[in-house]
């Protein structure tokens, strides 16, 4: 596994992965522990309230795309690709991940296998451009090459953030302990909120992920 990279979104995601197992240092995580996080994310990201919550970070991803709502198989296929690309069995490329320096994954990160292998876009990485936007991309290639562990960290990112006014607040710091403690605090709150929301939905009501208290 890898240590913190200095990139805010990746680092907060790594801190969230670490907090899931009460391990302040993400470089000590094992593949089995990452499997447990991926299992948790797959279970909850494929259904409400998370499918609505994730639109803030991953617009039009396989988790949030309305067309997939009636096709659970496609949504599950997407989850398998983006949540488990870190596994040793997944092929890699000679191209390096822009965040970690590790080999980029050698698979297309979409259900139909139409995207360029190893390239991630707005549906995978918050705040970047879409598939057909090549402005400012090296050599005119759209998307960013990404490794499996960086991809998983980004998918875990929303759970390590505070939901405030419908947006996500991520806390990044040069002090790894501060960053880890904030991610752990937000993760605990979100996991409790997720349980409450799921219970409300199972009772026939409507529920969203709760806002983080401001006081």
JSON list of C-alpha atoms in Angstrom, two decimals:
[
{"chain": "A", "resi": 1, "resn": "UNK", "atom": "CA", "xyz": [0.00, 0.00, 0.00]},
{"chain": "A", "resi": 2, "resn": "UNK", "atom": "CA", "xyz": [1.09, 3.62, -0.23]},
{"chain": "A", "resi": 3, "resn": "UNK", "atom": "CA", "xyz": [1.73, 6.51, 2.19]},
{"chain": "A", "resi": 4, "resn": "UNK", "atom": "CA", "xyz": [0.12, 9.93, 1.86]},
{"chain": "A", "resi": 5, "resn": "UNK", "atom": "CA", "xyz": [0.82, 11.63, -1.46]},
{"chain": "A", "resi": 6, "resn": "UNK", "atom": "CA", "xyz": [0.35, 15.34, -0.76]},
{"chain": "A", "resi": 7, "resn": "UNK", "atom": "CA", "xyz": [-2.76, 15.52, -2.99]},
{"chain": "A", "resi": 8, "resn": "UNK", "atom": "CA", "xyz": [-5.76, 16.61, -0.86]},
{"chain": "A", "resi": 9, "resn": "UNK", "atom": "CA", "xyz": [-8.40, 14.35, -2.40]},
{"chain": "A", "resi": 10, "resn": "UNK", "atom": "CA", "xyz": [-6.21, 11.26, -2.51]},
{"chain": "A", "resi": 11, "resn": "UNK", "atom": "CA", "xyz": [-4.87, 11.82, 1.00]},
{"chain": "A", "resi": 12, "resn": "UNK", "atom": "CA", "xyz": [-8.28, 12.32, 2.60]},
{"chain": "A", "resi": 13, "resn": "UNK", "atom": "CA", "xyz": [-9.44, 9.19, 0.79]},
{"chain": "A", "resi": 14, "resn": "UNK", "atom": "CA", "xyz": [-6.43, 7.26, 2.09]},
{"chain": "A", "resi": 15, "resn": "UNK", "atom": "CA", "xyz": [-7.11, 8.58, 5.59]},
{"chain": "A", "resi": 16, "resn": "UNK", "atom": "CA", "xyz": [-10.68, 7.32, 5.26]},
{"chain": "A", "resi": 17, "resn": "UNK", "atom": "CA", "xyz": [-9.47, 3.86, 4.23]},
{"chain": "A", "resi": 18, "resn": "UNK", "atom": "CA", "xyz": [-7.11, 3.86, 7.21]},
{"chain": "A", "resi": 19, "resn": "UNK", "atom": "CA", "xyz": [-9.79, 5.11, 9.61]},
{"chain": "A", "resi": 20, "resn": "UNK", "atom": "CA", "xyz": [-12.06, 2.26, 8.54]},
{"chain": "A", "resi": 21, "resn": "UNK", "atom": "CA", "xyz": [-9.57, -0.07, 10.25]},
{"chain": "A", "resi": 22, "resn": "UNK", "atom": "CA", "xyz": [-8.33, 2.30, 12.99]},
{"chain": "A", "resi": 23, "resn": "UNK", "atom": "CA", "xyz": [-4.88, 2.45, 11.40]},
{"chain": "A", "resi": 24, "resn": "UNK", "atom": "CA", "xyz": [-3.46, 6.00, 11.24]},
{"chain": "A", "resi": 25, "resn": "UNK", "atom": "CA", "xyz": [-0.86, 4.99, 8.62]},
{"chain": "A", "resi": 26, "resn": "UNK", "atom": "CA", "xyz": [-2.47, 3.95, 5.30]},
{"chain": "A", "resi": 27, "resn": "UNK", "atom": "CA", "xyz": [0.77, 2.30, 4.15]},
{"chain": "A", "resi": 28, "resn": "UNK", "atom": "CA", "xyz": [0.15, -0.48, 6.70]},
{"chain": "A", "resi": 29, "resn": "UNK", "atom": "CA", "xyz": [-3.18, -1.54, 5.17]},
{"chain": "A", "resi": 30, "resn": "UNK", "atom": "CA", "xyz": [-3.31, -5.01, 3.68]},
{"chain": "A", "resi": 31, "resn": "UNK", "atom": "CA", "xyz": [-5.17, -6.13, 0.58]},
{"chain": "A", "resi": 32, "resn": "UNK", "atom": "CA", "xyz": [-7.57, -8.07, 2.79]},
{"chain": "A", "resi": 33, "resn": "UNK", "atom": "CA", "xyz": [-8.39, -4.88, 4.70]},
{"chain": "A", "resi": 34, "resn": "UNK", "atom": "CA", "xyz": [-8.95, -3.02, 1.45]},
{"chain": "A", "resi": 35, "resn": "UNK", "atom": "CA", "xyz": [-11.27, -5.86, 0.40]},
{"chain": "A", "resi": 36, "resn": "UNK", "atom": "CA", "xyz": [-13.34, -5.22, 3.51]},
{"chain": "A", "resi": 37, "resn": "UNK", "atom": "CA", "xyz": [-13.66, -1.53, 2.67]},
{"chain": "A", "resi": 38, "resn": "UNK", "atom": "CA", "xyz": [-14.56, -2.36, -0.94]},
{"chain": "A", "resi": 39, "resn": "UNK", "atom": "CA", "xyz": [-17.23, -4.79, 0.28]},
{"chain": "A", "resi": 40, "resn": "UNK", "atom": "CA", "xyz": [-18.73, -2.10, 2.51]},
{"chain": "A", "resi": 41, "resn": "UNK", "atom": "CA", "xyz": [-18.73, 0.50, -0.26]},
{"chain": "A", "resi": 42, "resn": "UNK", "atom": "CA", "xyz": [-20.25, -1.89, -2.78]},
{"chain": "A", "resi": 43, "resn": "UNK", "atom": "CA", "xyz": [-23.02, -2.83, -0.37]},
{"chain": "A", "resi": 44, "resn": "UNK", "atom": "CA", "xyz": [-24.03, 0.75, 0.32]},
{"chain": "A", "resi": 45, "resn": "UNK", "atom": "CA", "xyz": [-23.07, 2.65, -2.83]},
{"chain": "A", "resi": 46, "resn": "UNK", "atom": "CA", "xyz": [-25.47, 0.61, -4.95]},
{"chain": "A", "resi": 47, "resn": "UNK", "atom": "CA", "xyz": [-28.56, 1.80, -3.07]},
{"chain": "A", "resi": 48, "resn": "UNK", "atom": "CA", "xyz": [-30.11, 4.79, -1.39]},
{"chain": "A", "resi": 49, "resn": "UNK", "atom": "CA", "xyz": [-29.31, 6.97, 0.43]},
{"chain": "A", "resi": 50, "resn": "UNK", "atom": "CA", "xyz": [-25.76, 6.76, -0.94]},
{"chain": "A", "resi": 51, "resn": "UNK", "atom": "CA", "xyz": [-26.69, 6.87, -4.63]},
{"chain": "A", "resi": 52, "resn": "UNK", "atom": "CA", "xyz": [-28.11, 10.36, -4.09]},
{"chain": "A", "resi": 53, "resn": "UNK", "atom": "CA", "xyz": [-25.33, 11.43, -1.73]},
{"chain": "A", "resi": 54, "resn": "UNK", "atom": "CA", "xyz": [-22.62, 10.48, -4.25]},
{"chain": "A", "resi": 55, "resn": "UNK", "atom": "CA", "xyz": [-23.92, 12.80, -6.98]},
{"chain": "A", "resi": 56, "resn": "UNK", "atom": "CA", "xyz": [-22.07, 15.63, -5.25]},
{"chain": "A", "resi": 57, "resn": "UNK", "atom": "CA", "xyz": [-18.70, 13.97, -5.81]},
{"chain": "A", "resi": 58, "resn": "UNK", "atom": "CA", "xyz": [-19.23, 11.70, -8.81]},
{"chain": "A", "resi": 59, "resn": "UNK", "atom": "CA", "xyz": [-21.84, 13.11, -11.21]},
{"chain": "A", "resi": 60, "resn": "UNK", "atom": "CA", "xyz": [-23.05, 10.59, -13.77]},
{"chain": "A", "resi": 61, "resn": "UNK", "atom": "CA", "xyz": [-20.94, 7.76, -12.35]},
{"chain": "A", "resi": 62, "resn": "UNK", "atom": "CA", "xyz": [-22.15, 4.19, -12.42]},
{"chain": "A", "resi": 63, "resn": "UNK", "atom": "CA", "xyz": [-23.30, 4.66, -8.83]},
{"chain": "A", "resi": 64, "resn": "UNK", "atom": "CA", "xyz": [-25.45, 7.69, -9.58]},
{"chain": "A", "resi": 65, "resn": "UNK", "atom": "CA", "xyz": [-26.47, 7.36, -13.22]},
{"chain": "A", "resi": 66, "resn": "UNK", "atom": "CA", "xyz": [-30.29, 7.28, -13.42]},
{"chain": "A", "resi": 67, "resn": "UNK", "atom": "CA", "xyz": [-30.19, 4.83, -16.35]},
{"chain": "A", "resi": 68, "resn": "UNK", "atom": "CA", "xyz": [-28.58, 2.23, -14.08]},
{"chain": "A", "resi": 69, "resn": "UNK", "atom": "CA", "xyz": [-31.31, 2.47, -11.44]},
{"chain": "A", "resi": 70, "resn": "UNK", "atom": "CA", "xyz": [-33.35, -0.18, -13.23]},
{"chain": "A", "resi": 71, "resn": "UNK", "atom": "CA", "xyz": [-30.32, -2.25, -14.17]},
{"chain": "A", "resi": 72, "resn": "UNK", "atom": "CA", "xyz": [-28.61, -3.42, -10.96]},
{"chain": "A", "resi": 73, "resn": "UNK", "atom": "CA", "xyz": [-26.28, -5.70, -12.93]},
{"chain": "A", "resi": 74, "resn": "UNK", "atom": "CA", "xyz": [-24.64, -2.74, -14.70]},
{"chain": "A", "resi": 75, "resn": "UNK", "atom": "CA", "xyz": [-24.30, -0.84, -11.44]},
{"chain": "A", "resi": 76, "resn": "UNK", "atom": "CA", "xyz": [-22.66, -3.85, -9.81]},
{"chain": "A", "resi": 77, "resn": "UNK", "atom": "CA", "xyz": [-20.28, -4.29, -12.75]},
{"chain": "A", "resi": 78, "resn": "UNK", "atom": "CA", "xyz": [-19.23, -0.66, -12.43]},
{"chain": "A", "resi": 79, "resn": "UNK", "atom": "CA", "xyz": [-18.69, -1.09, -8.69]},
{"chain": "A", "resi": 80, "resn": "UNK", "atom": "CA", "xyz": [-16.52, -4.14, -9.25]},
{"chain": "A", "resi": 81, "resn": "UNK", "atom": "CA", "xyz": [-14.29, -2.20, -11.63]},
{"chain": "A", "resi": 82, "resn": "UNK", "atom": "CA", "xyz": [-13.74, 1.01, -9.68]},
{"chain": "A", "resi": 83, "resn": "UNK", "atom": "CA", "xyz": [-13.71, -0.46, -6.17]},
{"chain": "A", "resi": 84, "resn": "UNK", "atom": "CA", "xyz": [-11.42, -3.44, -6.78]},
{"chain": "A", "resi": 85, "resn": "UNK", "atom": "CA", "xyz": [-8.91, -2.19, -9.35]},
{"chain": "A", "resi": 86, "resn": "UNK", "atom": "CA", "xyz": [-6.19, -2.28, -6.67]},
{"chain": "A", "resi": 87, "resn": "UNK", "atom": "CA", "xyz": [-6.14, -6.09, -6.58]},
{"chain": "A", "resi": 88, "resn": "UNK", "atom": "CA", "xyz": [-3.03, -7.91, -7.76]},
{"chain": "A", "resi": 89, "resn": "UNK", "atom": "CA", "xyz": [-5.09, -9.82, -10.34]},
{"chain": "A", "resi": 90, "resn": "UNK", "atom": "CA", "xyz": [-6.04, -6.61, -12.21]},
{"chain": "A", "resi": 91, "resn": "UNK", "atom": "CA", "xyz": [-3.71, -5.88, -15.16]},
{"chain": "A", "resi": 92, "resn": "UNK", "atom": "CA", "xyz": [-1.66, -2.68, -15.17]},
{"chain": "A", "resi": 93, "resn": "UNK", "atom": "CA", "xyz": [-0.04, -0.44, -17.77]},
{"chain": "A", "resi": 94, "resn": "UNK", "atom": "CA", "xyz": [3.44, 0.99, -18.20]},
{"chain": "A", "resi": 95, "resn": "UNK", "atom": "CA", "xyz": [1.83, 4.43, -17.81]},
{"chain": "A", "resi": 96, "resn": "UNK", "atom": "CA", "xyz": [2.15, 5.81, -14.28]},
{"chain": "A", "resi": 97, "resn": "UNK", "atom": "CA", "xyz": [-0.65, 7.06, -12.05]},
{"chain": "A", "resi": 98, "resn": "UNK", "atom": "CA", "xyz": [-0.50, 10.87, -11.82]},
{"chain": "A", "resi": 99, "resn": "UNK", "atom": "CA", "xyz": [-1.22, 10.74, -8.08]},
{"chain": "A", "resi": 100, "resn": "UNK", "atom": "CA", "xyz": [0.92, 7.87, -6.79]},
{"chain": "A", "resi": 101, "resn": "UNK", "atom": "CA", "xyz": [3.51, 7.03, -9.44]},
{"chain": "A", "resi": 102, "resn": "UNK", "atom": "CA", "xyz": [2.28, 3.43, -9.42]},
{"chain": "A", "resi": 103, "resn": "UNK", "atom": "CA", "xyz": [1.30, 1.68, -12.67]},
{"chain": "A", "resi": 104, "resn": "UNK", "atom": "CA", "xyz": [-2.10, 2.76, -13.95]},
{"chain": "A", "resi": 105, "resn": "UNK", "atom": "CA", "xyz": [-4.79, 0.10, -14.11]},
{"chain": "A", "resi": 106, "resn": "UNK", "atom": "CA", "xyz": [-5.03, -1.76, -17.41]},
{"chain": "A", "resi": 107, "resn": "UNK", "atom": "CA", "xyz": [-8.80, -1.88, -17.67]},
{"chain": "A", "resi": 108, "resn": "UNK", "atom": "CA", "xyz": [-11.49, 0.47, -18.98]},
{"chain": "A", "resi": 109, "resn": "UNK", "atom": "CA", "xyz": [-13.34, 2.08, -16.09]},
{"chain": "A", "resi": 110, "resn": "UNK", "atom": "CA", "xyz": [-16.82, 1.82, -17.56]},
{"chain": "A", "resi": 111, "resn": "UNK", "atom": "CA", "xyz": [-19.42, -0.89, -17.98]},
{"chain": "A", "resi": 112, "resn": "UNK", "atom": "CA", "xyz": [-19.17, -1.14, -21.78]},
{"chain": "A", "resi": 113, "resn": "UNK", "atom": "CA", "xyz": [-15.34, -1.16, -21.93]},
{"chain": "A", "resi": 114, "resn": "UNK", "atom": "CA", "xyz": [-15.41, 1.84, -24.25]},
{"chain": "A", "resi": 115, "resn": "UNK", "atom": "CA", "xyz": [-13.11, 4.16, -22.30]},
{"chain": "A", "resi": 116, "resn": "UNK", "atom": "CA", "xyz": [-9.34, 4.22, -22.74]},
{"chain": "A", "resi": 117, "resn": "UNK", "atom": "CA", "xyz": [-7.86, 1.68, -20.29]},
{"chain": "A", "resi": 118, "resn": "UNK", "atom": "CA", "xyz": [-6.41, 3.25, -17.18]},
{"chain": "A", "resi": 119, "resn": "UNK", "atom": "CA", "xyz": [-7.99, 6.67, -17.75]},
{"chain": "A", "resi": 120, "resn": "UNK", "atom": "CA", "xyz": [-10.31, 8.26, -15.19]},
{"chain": "A", "resi": 121, "resn": "UNK", "atom": "CA", "xyz": [-12.71, 11.16, -15.70]},
{"chain": "A", "resi": 122, "resn": "UNK", "atom": "CA", "xyz": [-15.25, 13.31, -13.86]},
{"chain": "A", "resi": 123, "resn": "UNK", "atom": "CA", "xyz": [-17.33, 10.29, -12.88]},
{"chain": "A", "resi": 124, "resn": "UNK", "atom": "CA", "xyz": [-14.27, 8.79, -11.14]},
{"chain": "A", "resi": 125, "resn": "UNK", "atom": "CA", "xyz": [-12.36, 11.85, -9.87]},
{"chain": "A", "resi": 126, "resn": "UNK", "atom": "CA", "xyz": [-14.10, 14.88, -8.34]},
{"chain": "A", "resi": 127, "resn": "UNK", "atom": "CA", "xyz": [-13.50, 18.27, -10.00]},
{"chain": "A", "resi": 128, "resn": "UNK", "atom": "CA", "xyz": [-11.92, 17.08, -13.26]},
{"chain": "A", "resi": 129, "resn": "UNK", "atom": "CA", "xyz": [-13.31, 17.29, -16.79]},
{"chain": "A", "resi": 130, "resn": "UNK", "atom": "CA", "xyz": [-15.51, 14.86, -18.70]},
{"chain": "A", "resi": 131, "resn": "UNK", "atom": "CA", "xyz": [-14.61, 12.20, -21.25]},
{"chain": "A", "resi": 132, "resn": "UNK", "atom": "CA", "xyz": [-14.58, 14.42, -24.34]},
{"chain": "A", "resi": 133, "resn": "UNK", "atom": "CA", "xyz": [-12.86, 17.46, -22.86]},
{"chain": "A", "resi": 134, "resn": "UNK", "atom": "CA", "xyz": [-9.16, 17.50, -23.81]},
{"chain": "A", "resi": 135, "resn": "UNK", "atom": "CA", "xyz": [-8.27, 21.09, -22.92]},
{"chain": "A", "resi": 136, "resn": "UNK", "atom": "CA", "xyz": [-4.99, 21.25, -21.01]},
{"chain": "A", "resi": 137, "resn": "UNK", "atom": "CA", "xyz": [-4.46, 17.49, -21.20]},
{"chain": "A", "resi": 138, "resn": "UNK", "atom": "CA", "xyz": [-0.95, 16.29, -22.18]},
{"chain": "A", "resi": 139, "resn": "UNK", "atom": "CA", "xyz": [-0.76, 15.20, -25.84]},
{"chain": "A", "resi": 140, "resn": "UNK", "atom": "CA", "xyz": [-4.47, 15.94, -26.22]},
{"chain": "A", "resi": 141, "resn": "UNK", "atom": "CA", "xyz": [-5.44, 12.80, -24.30]},
{"chain": "A", "resi": 142, "resn": "UNK", "atom": "CA", "xyz": [-8.51, 13.22, -22.14]},
{"chain": "A", "resi": 143, "resn": "UNK", "atom": "CA", "xyz": [-8.71, 11.72, -18.67]},
{"chain": "A", "resi": 144, "resn": "UNK", "atom": "CA", "xyz": [-6.00, 11.02, -16.11]},
{"chain": "A", "resi": 145, "resn": "UNK", "atom": "CA", "xyz": [-4.07, 7.75, -15.69]},
{"chain": "A", "resi": 146, "resn": "UNK", "atom": "CA", "xyz": [-4.83, 6.31, -12.27]},
{"chain": "A", "resi": 147, "resn": "UNK", "atom": "CA", "xyz": [-3.78, 3.37, -10.11]},
{"chain": "A", "resi": 148, "resn": "UNK", "atom": "CA", "xyz": [-6.18, 1.02, -8.39]},
{"chain": "A", "resi": 149, "resn": "UNK", "atom": "CA", "xyz": [-5.37, 2.19, -4.87]},
{"chain": "A", "resi": 150, "resn": "UNK", "atom": "CA", "xyz": [-5.82, 5.87, -5.82]},
{"chain": "A", "resi": 151, "resn": "UNK", "atom": "CA", "xyz": [-9.14, 4.99, -7.42]},
{"chain": "A", "resi": 152, "resn": "UNK", "atom": "CA", "xyz": [-10.36, 3.22, -4.28]},
{"chain": "A", "resi": 153, "resn": "UNK", "atom": "CA", "xyz": [-9.21, 6.13, -2.10]},
{"chain": "A", "resi": 154, "resn": "UNK", "atom": "CA", "xyz": [-11.24, 8.55, -4.23]},
{"chain": "A", "resi": 155, "resn": "UNK", "atom": "CA", "xyz": [-14.34, 6.36, -4.00]},
{"chain": "A", "resi": 156, "resn": "UNK", "atom": "CA", "xyz": [-13.99, 6.25, -0.21]},
{"chain": "A", "resi": 157, "resn": "UNK", "atom": "CA", "xyz": [-13.43, 10.02, -0.02]},
{"chain": "A", "resi": 158, "resn": "UNK", "atom": "CA", "xyz": [-17.12, 11.07, 0.45]},
{"chain": "A", "resi": 159, "resn": "UNK", "atom": "CA", "xyz": [-17.44, 9.00, 3.63]},
{"chain": "A", "resi": 160, "resn": "UNK", "atom": "CA", "xyz": [-14.42, 10.78, 5.09]},
{"chain": "A", "resi": 161, "resn": "UNK", "atom": "CA", "xyz": [-15.97, 14.20, 4.47]},
{"chain": "A", "resi": 162, "resn": "UNK", "atom": "CA", "xyz": [-18.59, 16.25, 6.29]},
{"chain": "A", "resi": 163, "resn": "UNK", "atom": "CA", "xyz": [-21.82, 16.94, 4.44]},
{"chain": "A", "resi": 164, "resn": "UNK", "atom": "CA", "xyz": [-22.51, 20.66, 4.84]},
{"chain": "A", "resi": 165, "resn": "UNK", "atom": "CA", "xyz": [-25.25, 22.49, 2.89]},
{"chain": "A", "resi": 166, "resn": "UNK", "atom": "CA", "xyz": [-25.40, 19.58, 0.49]},
{"chain": "A", "resi": 167, "resn": "UNK", "atom": "CA", "xyz": [-21.68, 19.76, -0.30]},
{"chain": "A", "resi": 168, "resn": "UNK", "atom": "CA", "xyz": [-18.65, 17.85, 0.94]},
{"chain": "A", "resi": 169, "resn": "UNK", "atom": "CA", "xyz": [-16.05, 19.30, 3.29]},
{"chain": "A", "resi": 170, "resn": "UNK", "atom": "CA", "xyz": [-12.69, 17.48, 3.20]},
{"chain": "A", "resi": 171, "resn": "UNK", "atom": "CA", "xyz": [-10.00, 18.39, 5.71]},
{"chain": "A", "resi": 172, "resn": "UNK", "atom": "CA", "xyz": [-6.44, 18.13, 4.40]},
{"chain": "A", "resi": 173, "resn": "UNK", "atom": "CA", "xyz": [-3.44, 18.98, 6.54]},
{"chain": "A", "resi": 174, "resn": "UNK", "atom": "CA", "xyz": [0.35, 18.77, 6.51]},
{"chain": "A", "resi": 175, "resn": "UNK", "atom": "CA", "xyz": [-0.08, 17.03, 9.85]},
{"chain": "A", "resi": 176, "resn": "UNK", "atom": "CA", "xyz": [-1.14, 13.43, 9.06]},
{"chain": "A", "resi": 177, "resn": "UNK", "atom": "CA", "xyz": [-2.63, 13.02, 12.54]},
{"chain": "A", "resi": 178, "resn": "UNK", "atom": "CA", "xyz": [-4.98, 15.97, 12.07]},
{"chain": "A", "resi": 179, "resn": "UNK", "atom": "CA", "xyz": [-6.10, 14.72, 8.66]},
{"chain": "A", "resi": 180, "resn": "UNK", "atom": "CA", "xyz": [-6.62, 11.19, 9.94]},
{"chain": "A", "resi": 181, "resn": "UNK", "atom": "CA", "xyz": [-8.62, 12.28, 13.00]},
{"chain": "A", "resi": 182, "resn": "UNK", "atom": "CA", "xyz": [-10.93, 14.46, 10.89]},
{"chain": "A", "resi": 183, "resn": "UNK", "atom": "CA", "xyz": [-11.51, 11.66, 8.38]},
{"chain": "A", "resi": 184, "resn": "UNK", "atom": "CA", "xyz": [-12.18, 9.23, 11.24]},
{"chain": "A", "resi": 185, "resn": "UNK", "atom": "CA", "xyz": [-14.60, 11.67, 12.89]},
{"chain": "A", "resi": 186, "resn": "UNK", "atom": "CA", "xyz": [-16.54, 12.22, 9.66]},
{"chain": "A", "resi": 187, "resn": "UNK", "atom": "CA", "xyz": [-16.50, 8.52, 8.78]},
{"chain": "A", "resi": 188, "resn": "UNK", "atom": "CA", "xyz": [-17.99, 7.56, 12.15]},
{"chain": "A", "resi": 189, "resn": "UNK", "atom": "CA", "xyz": [-20.70, 10.20, 11.80]},
{"chain": "A", "resi": 190, "resn": "UNK", "atom": "CA", "xyz": [-21.54, 9.16, 8.23]},
{"chain": "A", "resi": 191, "resn": "UNK", "atom": "CA", "xyz": [-21.69, 5.46, 9.07]},
{"chain": "A", "resi": 192, "resn": "UNK", "atom": "CA", "xyz": [-24.13, 6.16, 11.90]},
{"chain": "A", "resi": 193, "resn": "UNK", "atom": "CA", "xyz": [-26.16, 8.43, 9.63]},
{"chain": "A", "resi": 194, "resn": "UNK", "atom": "CA", "xyz": [-26.20, 5.73, 6.98]},
{"chain": "A", "resi": 195, "resn": "UNK", "atom": "CA", "xyz": [-27.70, 3.22, 9.41]},
{"chain": "A", "resi": 196, "resn": "UNK", "atom": "CA", "xyz": [-30.39, 5.71, 10.47]},
{"chain": "A", "resi": 197, "resn": "UNK", "atom": "CA", "xyz": [-31.23, 6.58, 6.86]},
{"chain": "A", "resi": 198, "resn": "UNK", "atom": "CA", "xyz": [-31.45, 2.93, 5.84]},
{"chain": "A", "resi": 199, "resn": "UNK", "atom": "CA", "xyz": [-33.82, 2.18, 8.72]},
{"chain": "A", "resi": 200, "resn": "UNK", "atom": "CA", "xyz": [-36.04, 5.08, 7.67]},
{"chain": "A", "resi": 201, "resn": "UNK", "atom": "CA", "xyz": [-36.13, 3.84, 4.09]},
{"chain": "A", "resi": 202, "resn": "UNK", "atom": "CA", "xyz": [-36.95, 0.29, 5.16]},
{"chain": "A", "resi": 203, "resn": "UNK", "atom": "CA", "xyz": [-39.88, 1.68, 7.14]},
{"chain": "A", "resi": 204, "resn": "UNK", "atom": "CA", "xyz": [-41.30, 3.23, 3.99]},
{"chain": "A", "resi": 205, "resn": "UNK", "atom": "CA", "xyz": [-40.04, 6.73, 4.57]},
{"chain": "A", "resi": 206, "resn": "UNK", "atom": "CA", "xyz": [-37.61, 8.94, 2.68]},
{"chain": "A", "resi": 207, "resn": "UNK", "atom": "CA", "xyz": [-34.21, 9.71, 4.07]},
{"chain": "A", "resi": 208, "resn": "UNK", "atom": "CA", "xyz": [-30.98, 11.41, 3.07]},
{"chain": "A", "resi": 209, "resn": "UNK", "atom": "CA", "xyz": [-27.53, 11.34, 4.54]},
{"chain": "A", "resi": 210, "resn": "UNK", "atom": "CA", "xyz": [-27.60, 13.77, 7.48]},
{"chain": "A", "resi": 211, "resn": "UNK", "atom": "CA", "xyz": [-25.87, 17.12, 7.49]},
{"chain": "A", "resi": 212, "resn": "UNK", "atom": "CA", "xyz": [-22.88, 17.39, 9.76]},
{"chain": "A", "resi": 213, "resn": "UNK", "atom": "CA", "xyz": [-23.71, 19.58, 12.80]},
{"chain": "A", "resi": 214, "resn": "UNK", "atom": "CA", "xyz": [-22.01, 22.99, 12.64]},
{"chain": "A", "resi": 215, "resn": "UNK", "atom": "CA", "xyz": [-21.76, 23.43, 16.38]}
]
